[in-house]
Short mmCIF file of C-alpha atoms and ligand atoms in Angstrom, two decimals:
data_model
loop_
_atom_site.label_atom_id
_atom_site.label_comp_id
_atom_site.label_asym_id
_atom_site.label_seq_id
_atom_site.Cartn_x
_atom_site.Cartn_y
_atom_site.Cartn_z
CA MET A 716 -13.59 11.18 -12.20
CA HIS A 717 -13.95 7.61 -10.82
CA SER A 718 -13.11 6.55 -7.41
CA VAL A 719 -11.92 3.18 -6.39
CA SER A 720 -11.69 1.54 -3.01
CA PRO A 721 -9.34 -1.21 -1.68
CA VAL A 722 -10.67 -4.81 -1.66
CA GLY A 723 -8.14 -5.62 1.05
CA TYR A 724 -4.58 -4.51 2.52
CA LEU A 725 -1.49 -6.37 2.31
CA ARG A 726 0.39 -7.67 5.55
CA SER A 727 3.87 -7.67 4.50
CA CYS A 728 7.54 -8.57 5.50
CA PHE A 729 8.60 -5.20 4.24
CA ARG A 730 8.03 -2.56 7.07
CA GLU A 731 9.70 0.17 5.13
CA LYS A 732 10.54 0.88 1.43
CA PHE A 733 14.18 0.72 1.66
CA ALA A 734 15.63 -2.75 0.39
CA ILE A 735 12.31 -3.81 -1.05
CA PRO A 736 13.33 -5.45 -4.32
CA ARG A 737 12.48 -3.36 -7.45
CA GLN A 738 10.17 -5.96 -8.78
CA PRO A 739 8.16 -9.16 -7.79
CA GLN A 740 9.96 -12.64 -7.92
CA LEU A 741 13.49 -11.26 -7.17
CA ALA A 742 13.12 -12.45 -3.59
CA PRO A 743 11.09 -15.71 -3.60
CA ALA A 744 11.35 -15.67 0.22
CA ALA A 745 9.37 -12.37 0.63
CA ARG A 746 5.97 -13.30 1.94
CA GLY A 747 2.72 -11.54 2.88
CA VAL A 748 -0.90 -11.94 3.18
CA VAL A 749 -3.73 -9.97 1.41
CA GLU A 750 -6.50 -9.59 4.08
CA LEU A 751 -9.71 -8.89 2.26
CA LEU A 752 -12.36 -6.47 3.22
CA PRO A 753 -16.18 -7.21 3.39
CA PRO A 754 -17.89 -8.02 1.23
CA PHE A 755 -14.87 -10.01 -0.31
CA ASN A 756 -13.83 -11.90 2.82
CA ASN A 757 -16.27 -14.72 2.83
CA GLY A 758 -14.76 -17.41 0.44
CA GLU A 759 -16.93 -16.70 -2.46
CA ALA A 760 -14.81 -13.99 -4.16
CA VAL A 761 -11.76 -16.18 -4.19
CA ASP A 762 -13.47 -19.47 -5.22
CA GLY A 763 -11.41 -21.16 -7.99
CA LEU A 764 -8.27 -19.19 -7.27
CA GLN A 765 -7.10 -22.74 -5.84
CA GLN A 766 -6.34 -23.51 -9.18
CA VAL A 767 -4.10 -20.54 -9.89
CA SER A 768 -0.21 -20.44 -9.12
CA HIS A 769 0.15 -16.85 -9.46
CA VAL A 770 -1.93 -13.43 -9.27
CA TRP A 771 -1.72 -9.98 -10.38
CA LEU A 772 -1.99 -7.43 -7.61
CA LEU A 773 -3.16 -4.18 -8.68
CA PHE A 774 -2.29 -1.58 -5.69
CA LEU A 775 -2.06 1.84 -4.44
CA PHE A 776 1.54 3.11 -3.90
CA HIS A 777 0.34 4.58 -0.83
CA GLN A 778 3.67 5.88 0.52
CA ALA A 779 4.55 7.72 -2.85
CA LEU A 780 1.42 9.76 -3.68
CA GLU A 781 1.82 13.10 -5.14
CA GLU A 782 -0.43 16.04 -5.89
CA GLN A 783 1.42 17.07 -9.04
CA PRO A 784 2.02 14.14 -11.69
CA ARG A 785 5.49 13.87 -12.94
CA LEU A 786 6.10 13.58 -16.72
CA LYS A 787 9.44 12.06 -16.39
CA VAL A 788 11.08 10.22 -13.76
CA ARG A 789 14.79 9.01 -12.74
CA PRO A 790 14.35 5.19 -12.59
CA PRO A 791 17.18 3.49 -10.09
CA ARG A 792 17.80 1.15 -12.80
CA LEU A 793 19.42 4.01 -15.06
CA GLY A 794 21.61 5.05 -12.17
CA GLY A 795 19.14 7.61 -10.86
CA ASN A 796 20.70 10.27 -12.97
CA GLN A 797 18.84 9.68 -16.52
CA SER A 798 15.35 10.56 -16.94
CA ILE A 799 12.55 8.69 -19.04
CA GLY A 800 8.85 9.29 -19.60
CA VAL A 801 6.82 8.17 -16.73
CA PHE A 802 5.00 5.70 -18.85
CA ALA A 803 8.23 4.20 -20.09
CA SER A 804 9.14 3.31 -16.18
CA ARG A 805 7.51 1.31 -13.48
CA ALA A 806 8.31 4.24 -11.03
CA THR A 807 6.17 4.44 -7.98
CA HIS A 808 5.52 8.37 -8.55
CA ARG A 809 2.92 7.90 -11.25
CA PRO A 810 -0.41 9.13 -12.47
CA ASN A 811 -2.91 7.73 -9.96
CA GLY A 812 -0.33 5.85 -8.05
CA ILE A 813 -1.12 2.43 -9.19
CA GLY A 814 1.24 -0.65 -9.12
CA GLN A 815 1.11 -3.97 -10.52
CA SER A 816 2.94 -7.06 -9.49
CA VAL A 817 2.89 -10.84 -10.30
CA VAL A 818 3.21 -12.77 -7.25
CA ARG A 819 2.92 -16.41 -6.40
CA LEU A 820 -0.30 -17.49 -4.67
CA ASP A 821 0.80 -20.06 -1.92
CA LYS A 822 -2.47 -20.62 0.15
CA VAL A 823 -6.20 -19.48 -0.32
CA GLU A 824 -8.41 -19.14 2.57
CA ALA A 825 -11.64 -17.30 2.94
CA GLY A 826 -10.67 -13.77 3.44
CA CYS A 827 -7.01 -14.34 2.96
CA LEU A 828 -4.56 -14.86 0.26
CA TRP A 829 -0.87 -16.05 0.97
CA LEU A 830 1.58 -14.81 -1.21
CA SER A 831 5.17 -14.92 -1.90
CA GLY A 832 7.69 -13.07 -4.23
CA ILE A 833 6.23 -9.63 -3.28
CA ASP A 834 7.65 -6.23 -3.66
CA LEU A 835 5.17 -4.44 -1.59
CA LEU A 836 5.28 -2.50 1.58
CA ASP A 837 3.32 -3.51 4.69
CA GLY A 838 -0.22 -1.94 4.75
CA THR A 839 -0.43 -1.41 0.96
CA PRO A 840 -4.08 -0.97 -0.25
CA ILE A 841 -4.88 -3.67 -2.69
CA LEU A 842 -7.25 -2.40 -5.47
CA ASP A 843 -7.85 -5.65 -7.37
CA ILE A 844 -6.81 -9.20 -7.72
CA LYS A 845 -6.64 -11.32 -10.91
CA PRO A 846 -5.33 -14.70 -11.82
CA TYR A 847 -2.14 -14.76 -14.02
CA VAL A 848 -2.91 -16.30 -17.38
CA PRO A 849 0.14 -17.71 -18.82
CA TYR A 850 -0.80 -17.98 -22.45
CA ALA A 851 -1.75 -14.31 -22.52
CA ASP A 852 0.48 -12.76 -19.75
CA CYS A 853 3.86 -14.37 -21.01
CA VAL A 854 4.68 -12.72 -24.35
CA GLU A 855 6.91 -14.79 -26.56
CA GLY A 856 9.65 -12.52 -28.20
CA ALA A 857 8.84 -9.41 -25.97
CA HIS A 858 11.62 -6.86 -25.25
CA ASN A 859 12.36 -4.09 -23.00
CA HIS A 860 15.76 -2.59 -23.79
CA ILE A 861 15.61 -0.31 -20.70
CA ALA A 862 15.31 -3.10 -18.27
CA ALA A 863 16.25 -6.29 -20.38
CA THR A 864 17.38 -8.58 -17.68
CA ALA A 865 17.05 -8.75 -13.88
CA PRO A 866 19.22 -6.46 -11.94
CA ALA A 867 22.79 -7.79 -11.23
CA THR A 868 23.15 -9.03 -8.06
CA ILE A 869 26.19 -9.06 -5.18
CA PRO A 870 27.45 -11.43 -2.89
CA VAL A 871 26.07 -11.36 0.76
CA ASP A 872 28.09 -12.83 3.91
CA TRP A 873 27.29 -12.98 7.34
CA GLN A 874 28.86 -12.21 10.54
CA PRO A 875 28.55 -15.73 12.51
CA GLU A 876 26.50 -14.07 15.33
CA ALA A 877 23.99 -12.31 12.75
CA LEU A 878 23.33 -15.61 11.09
CA GLN A 879 22.56 -17.22 14.28
CA GLN A 880 20.28 -14.43 15.23
CA ALA A 881 18.71 -14.55 12.02
CA GLN A 882 18.08 -18.45 12.19
CA LEU A 883 16.68 -17.90 15.77
CA HIS A 884 14.19 -15.40 14.58
CA ALA A 885 13.43 -17.55 11.36
CA ARG A 886 12.28 -20.28 13.66
CA ARG A 887 10.05 -17.90 15.84
CA LEU A 888 8.58 -16.29 12.84
CA ASN A 889 8.05 -19.53 10.89
CA GLU A 890 9.76 -17.64 7.88
CA PRO A 891 12.47 -18.01 5.55
CA LEU A 892 14.29 -15.27 6.97
CA VAL A 893 17.85 -16.09 6.13
CA GLU A 894 16.79 -16.40 2.26
CA LEU A 895 14.80 -13.13 2.62
CA ILE A 896 17.73 -11.20 3.85
CA GLU A 897 20.10 -12.68 1.40
CA GLN A 898 17.83 -12.23 -1.65
CA CYS A 899 16.91 -8.59 -0.66
CA LEU A 900 20.33 -7.49 0.09
CA ALA A 901 21.98 -9.35 -3.12
CA GLN A 902 19.97 -6.79 -5.03
CA ASP A 903 22.11 -4.01 -3.45
CA PRO A 904 19.58 -1.60 -2.16
CA ARG A 905 21.76 1.58 -1.82
CA PRO A 906 21.21 4.29 -4.27
CA ALA A 907 23.47 3.71 -7.41
CA TYR A 908 25.42 7.09 -6.67
CA GLN A 909 26.54 6.27 -3.06
CA GLN A 910 29.96 4.92 -2.68
CA PRO A 911 29.73 2.70 0.45
CA LEU A 912 32.60 3.23 3.11
CA PRO A 913 33.41 0.16 4.97
CA GLU A 914 32.58 1.88 8.16
CA ARG A 915 29.19 3.00 6.94
CA ARG A 916 26.32 1.15 8.49
CA TYR A 917 23.12 0.38 6.58
CA GLY A 918 19.87 -0.87 7.82
CA CYS A 919 16.20 -1.92 6.86
CA ARG A 920 13.20 -3.47 8.71
CA LEU A 921 12.04 -6.80 7.94
CA TRP A 922 9.13 -8.28 9.87
CA ASP A 923 9.72 -7.12 13.44
CA LEU A 924 13.38 -7.00 12.92
CA ASP A 925 16.16 -4.33 12.31
CA VAL A 926 18.72 -5.88 9.86
CA ARG A 927 22.08 -4.00 9.70
CA TRP A 928 24.83 -4.59 7.08
CA HIS A 929 27.91 -2.71 5.76
CA TYR A 930 29.98 -3.09 2.54
CA PRO A 931 33.56 -4.41 3.39
CA GLN A 932 34.09 -4.01 -0.57
CA PRO A 933 32.11 -1.85 -2.89
CA GLN A 934 30.30 -4.93 -4.22
CA HIS A 935 30.08 -7.04 -1.32
CA ILE A 936 27.69 -7.05 1.67
CA CYS A 937 28.28 -8.39 5.24
CA VAL A 938 25.40 -8.82 7.46
CA LEU A 939 26.13 -7.50 10.87
CA GLU A 940 23.16 -7.98 13.07
CA VAL A 941 19.37 -8.96 13.06
CA LEU A 942 17.66 -7.60 16.11
CA PRO A 943 14.32 -7.05 17.33
CA ALA A 944 13.20 -3.69 15.99
CA ALA A 945 13.52 -0.80 18.58
N1 LIG B 1489 5.95 -4.16 -9.57
C1 LIG B 1489 5.45 -2.88 -9.15
C2 LIG B 1489 4.95 -2.19 -10.46
O1 LIG B 1489 5.97 -2.31 -11.45
O2 LIG B 1489 4.04 -1.44 -10.50
C3 LIG B 1489 6.00 -2.15 -8.41
C4 LIG B 1489 7.70 -1.52 -8.87
S1 LIG B 1489 8.18 -0.27 -7.68
C5 LIG B 1489 9.63 0.13 -8.80
C6 LIG B 1489 8.81 -1.20 -6.49
C7 LIG B 1489 9.07 -0.34 -5.38
O3 LIG B 1489 7.85 0.09 -5.01
C8 LIG B 1489 9.70 -1.22 -4.21
O4 LIG B 1489 11.13 -1.28 -4.34
C9 LIG B 1489 9.38 -0.24 -2.86
O5 LIG B 1489 10.28 0.69 -2.69
C10 LIG B 1489 8.05 0.67 -3.60
N2 LIG B 1489 6.85 0.14 -2.85
C11 LIG B 1489 6.23 -0.86 -2.50
N3 LIG B 1489 5.15 -0.79 -2.03
C12 LIG B 1489 4.86 0.57 -2.00
C13 LIG B 1489 3.78 1.33 -1.38
N4 LIG B 1489 2.76 0.81 -0.93
N5 LIG B 1489 3.87 2.71 -1.54
C14 LIG B 1489 5.01 3.49 -1.97
N6 LIG B 1489 6.16 2.58 -2.44
C15 LIG B 1489 5.93 1.23 -2.41
#
């Protein structure tokens, strides 16, 4: 039995699980900051990272921990109705609850790493950080027939007022909010089995905002409002 403890915690644009992309890099405008804990927060531990464009984050799926390990899971990628072995998937419910993501490293400060392209929830405990090593981590000729390509995206439109609200909050937050909303919703966050009726409203929390949308057609999103979270 070993125990591990976080080296830091992530402050992320994603304030709830719904609408987080299923892998990193799918929403380049998704940003966050790893706030390192002592003794890693004095600059020494990140010395040299300025020479690196991307890092691996090893982290705890702290909002998906379970007592009983699952042997089979039903990945959303397979429509949620087909099961595969837990080790053949990147599902959140897994032994030890450990996740891994390659993310862009935008800025290094003593005690803080500024990241983008993340797929992690706000408050995620970070267990380790490693530099991405292109010659070793990018495997030529590799295949995965379960997830061969990035998930298909769907078009995202805006109600004019919702776009104005997003632009306003983008300036206030100094964040690429319009891009973030478009990139996340283009992934079509709704469960595959759900037929979205046009009158049904969906919502998620990004930064300190509630984003609401609907599906005027089954494969088409329209953003309805972007308002301060209640
Ligand atoms: N890239 C990682 C991996 O392969 O280990 C994560 C893949 S997992 C399929 C991505 C999903 O994890 C996101 O869509 C989000 O819903 C969920 N997630 C992110 N951070 C989490 C956390 N701290 N606790 C529980 N679920 C989380």
